[in-house]
PDB file of C-alpha atoms in Angstrom:
ATOM      1  CA  UNK A1338     -16.465  85.544 -59.620  1.00  0.00           C
ATOM      2  CA  UNK A1339     -18.440  88.500 -58.305  1.00  0.00           C
ATOM      3  CA  UNK A1340     -17.266  92.058 -58.921  1.00  0.00           C
ATOM      4  CA  UNK A1341     -16.056  93.614 -55.584  1.00  0.00           C
ATOM      5  CA  UNK A1342     -18.095  96.764 -56.240  1.00  0.00           C
ATOM      6  CA  UNK A1343     -21.329  94.796 -56.491  1.00  0.00           C
ATOM      7  CA  UNK A1344     -20.419  92.815 -53.353  1.00  0.00           C
ATOM      8  CA  UNK A1345     -20.480  96.047 -51.329  1.00  0.00           C
ATOM      9  CA  UNK A1346     -23.935  96.917 -52.610  1.00  0.00           C
ATOM     10  CA  UNK A1347     -25.541  93.705 -51.392  1.00  0.00           C
ATOM     11  CA  UNK A1348     -25.376  94.526 -47.625  1.00  0.00           C
ATOM     12  CA  UNK A1349     -27.003  97.889 -48.302  1.00  0.00           C
ATOM     13  CA  UNK A1350     -29.901  96.111 -49.983  1.00  0.00           C
ATOM     14  CA  UNK A1351     -30.523  94.201 -46.720  1.00  0.00           C
ATOM     15  CA  UNK A1352     -30.323  97.326 -44.610  1.00  0.00           C
ATOM     16  CA  UNK A1353     -33.784  98.415 -43.441  1.00  0.00           C
ATOM     17  CA  UNK A1354     -33.414 101.441 -41.137  1.00  0.00           C
ATOM     18  CA  UNK A1355     -34.756 104.865 -42.098  1.00  0.00           C
ATOM     19  CA  UNK A1356     -31.304 106.471 -42.225  1.00  0.00           C
ATOM     20  CA  UNK A1357     -31.470 106.909 -46.008  1.00  0.00           C
ATOM     21  CA  UNK A1358     -34.186 109.541 -45.620  1.00  0.00           C
ATOM     22  CA  UNK A1359     -32.423 111.512 -42.879  1.00  0.00           C
ATOM     23  CA  UNK A1360     -32.144 115.281 -42.696  1.00  0.00           C
ATOM     24  CA  UNK A1361     -28.825 115.605 -44.532  1.00  0.00           C
ATOM     25  CA  UNK A1362     -30.136 114.253 -47.855  1.00  0.00           C
ATOM     26  CA  UNK A1363     -29.037 116.448 -50.743  1.00  0.00           C
ATOM     27  CA  UNK A1364     -26.488 118.397 -48.693  1.00  0.00           C
ATOM     28  CA  UNK A1365     -22.830 118.199 -49.593  1.00  0.00           C
ATOM     29  CA  UNK A1366     -21.639 118.608 -45.991  1.00  0.00           C
ATOM     30  CA  UNK A1367     -22.968 119.708 -42.631  1.00  0.00           C
ATOM     31  CA  UNK A1368     -21.025 120.928 -39.600  1.00  0.00           C
ATOM     32  CA  UNK A1369     -22.090 119.216 -36.394  1.00  0.00           C
ATOM     33  CA  UNK A1370     -20.809 120.760 -33.144  1.00  0.00           C
ATOM     34  CA  UNK A1371     -19.755 118.582 -30.208  1.00  0.00           C
ATOM     35  CA  UNK A1372     -19.282 119.729 -26.599  1.00  0.00           C
ATOM     36  CA  UNK A1373     -16.347 117.529 -25.653  1.00  0.00           C
ATOM     37  CA  UNK A1374     -12.948 116.981 -27.267  1.00  0.00           C
ATOM     38  CA  UNK A1375     -14.159 113.778 -28.952  1.00  0.00           C
ATOM     39  CA  UNK A1376     -17.264 111.689 -29.669  1.00  0.00           C
ATOM     40  CA  UNK A1377     -17.774 108.046 -30.608  1.00  0.00           C
ATOM     41  CA  UNK A1378     -18.761 107.297 -34.196  1.00  0.00           C
ATOM     42  CA  UNK A1379     -22.080 105.650 -33.291  1.00  0.00           C
ATOM     43  CA  UNK A1380     -23.092 108.641 -31.172  1.00  0.00           C
ATOM     44  CA  UNK A1381     -22.032 111.085 -33.873  1.00  0.00           C
ATOM     45  CA  UNK A1382     -24.122 109.328 -36.523  1.00  0.00           C
ATOM     46  CA  UNK A1383     -27.192 109.900 -34.328  1.00  0.00           C
ATOM     47  CA  UNK A1384     -26.232 113.477 -33.419  1.00  0.00           C
ATOM     48  CA  UNK A1385     -25.748 114.343 -37.106  1.00  0.00           C
ATOM     49  CA  UNK A1386     -29.138 112.760 -37.947  1.00  0.00           C
ATOM     50  CA  UNK A1387     -27.473 110.363 -40.365  1.00  0.00           C
ATOM     51  CA  UNK A1388     -29.272 107.463 -38.648  1.00  0.00           C
ATOM     52  CA  UNK A1389     -32.146 107.095 -36.175  1.00  0.00           C
ATOM     53  CA  UNK A1390     -30.914 104.693 -33.481  1.00  0.00           C
ATOM     54  CA  UNK A1391     -27.839 103.041 -32.071  1.00  0.00           C
ATOM     55  CA  UNK A1392     -28.976  99.760 -33.633  1.00  0.00           C
ATOM     56  CA  UNK A1393     -29.032 101.510 -37.016  1.00  0.00           C
ATOM     57  CA  UNK A1394     -25.500 102.791 -36.358  1.00  0.00           C
ATOM     58  CA  UNK A1395     -24.299  99.277 -35.594  1.00  0.00           C
ATOM     59  CA  UNK A1396     -25.864  97.947 -38.808  1.00  0.00           C
ATOM     60  CA  UNK A1397     -24.552 100.580 -41.239  1.00  0.00           C
ATOM     61  CA  UNK A1398     -21.062 100.463 -39.702  1.00  0.00           C
ATOM     62  CA  UNK A1399     -20.951  96.640 -39.816  1.00  0.00           C
ATOM     63  CA  UNK A1400     -22.115  96.729 -43.456  1.00  0.00           C
ATOM     64  CA  UNK A1401     -19.150  98.979 -44.334  1.00  0.00           C
ATOM     65  CA  UNK A1402     -21.368 101.893 -45.378  1.00  0.00           C
ATOM     66  CA  UNK A1403     -19.696 104.522 -43.163  1.00  0.00           C
ATOM     67  CA  UNK A1404     -16.453 106.310 -43.992  1.00  0.00           C
ATOM     68  CA  UNK A1405     -14.367 108.509 -41.718  1.00  0.00           C
ATOM     69  CA  UNK A1406     -12.015 110.882 -43.505  1.00  0.00           C
ATOM     70  CA  UNK A1407     -12.510 108.855 -46.686  1.00  0.00           C
ATOM     71  CA  UNK A1408     -11.727 105.425 -45.189  1.00  0.00           C
ATOM     72  CA  UNK A1409     -14.314 102.726 -44.421  1.00  0.00           C
ATOM     73  CA  UNK A1410     -14.706 102.466 -40.648  1.00  0.00           C
ATOM     74  CA  UNK A1411     -15.975  99.283 -38.996  1.00  0.00           C
ATOM     75  CA  UNK A1412     -15.610 100.354 -35.338  1.00  0.00           C
ATOM     76  CA  UNK A1413     -18.683 101.924 -33.750  1.00  0.00           C
ATOM     77  CA  UNK A1414     -16.516 103.187 -30.876  1.00  0.00           C
ATOM     78  CA  UNK A1415     -14.044 105.041 -33.123  1.00  0.00           C
ATOM     79  CA  UNK A1416     -13.202 108.365 -31.469  1.00  0.00           C
ATOM     80  CA  UNK A1417     -13.902 111.368 -33.693  1.00  0.00           C
ATOM     81  CA  UNK A1418     -12.342 114.787 -33.188  1.00  0.00           C
ATOM     82  CA  UNK A1419     -13.048 118.247 -34.635  1.00  0.00           C
ATOM     83  CA  UNK A1420     -12.091 118.250 -38.303  1.00  0.00           C
ATOM     84  CA  UNK A1421     -13.055 114.616 -38.938  1.00  0.00           C
ATOM     85  CA  UNK A1422     -15.614 113.993 -41.683  1.00  0.00           C
ATOM     86  CA  UNK A1423     -18.135 111.164 -41.644  1.00  0.00           C
ATOM     87  CA  UNK A1424     -20.002 110.001 -44.741  1.00  0.00           C
ATOM     88  CA  UNK A1425     -22.955 107.674 -45.195  1.00  0.00           C
ATOM     89  CA  UNK A1426     -24.658 107.051 -48.526  1.00  0.00           C
ATOM     90  CA  UNK A1427     -23.489 110.292 -50.121  1.00  0.00           C
ATOM     91  CA  UNK A1428     -24.189 112.493 -47.096  1.00  0.00           C
ATOM     92  CA  UNK A1429     -21.305 114.017 -45.168  1.00  0.00           C
ATOM     93  CA  UNK A1430     -21.104 115.582 -41.721  1.00  0.00           C
ATOM     94  CA  UNK A1431     -18.009 117.282 -40.259  1.00  0.00           C
ATOM     95  CA  UNK A1432     -17.175 117.289 -36.553  1.00  0.00           C
ATOM     96  CA  UNK A1433     -16.644 120.812 -35.203  1.00  0.00           C
ATOM     97  CA  UNK A1434     -16.003 122.052 -31.670  1.00  0.00           C
ATOM     98  CA  UNK A1435     -19.072 123.749 -30.294  1.00  0.00           C
TER      99      UNK A1435
END
């Protein structure tokens, strides 16, 4: 039987977008301002430069690579609000009102 930890790594190995080299590499956390009261997760991933395209957002979310406030999130349309934190591959961005 396969170890659950190694099962999560396999989808990442298939993932081919350039999001792993995005601007937030090496930073513990970055504050990303939004204009409205909320923003969808897929849009926020692009705004925070964690991924390059909406297709990339769909892929990393479906592969279970994105966490919101520490929990794996599988919904691209999840509404984020100021104070929420989003993490992808060791990079974290926090939603702030701007």
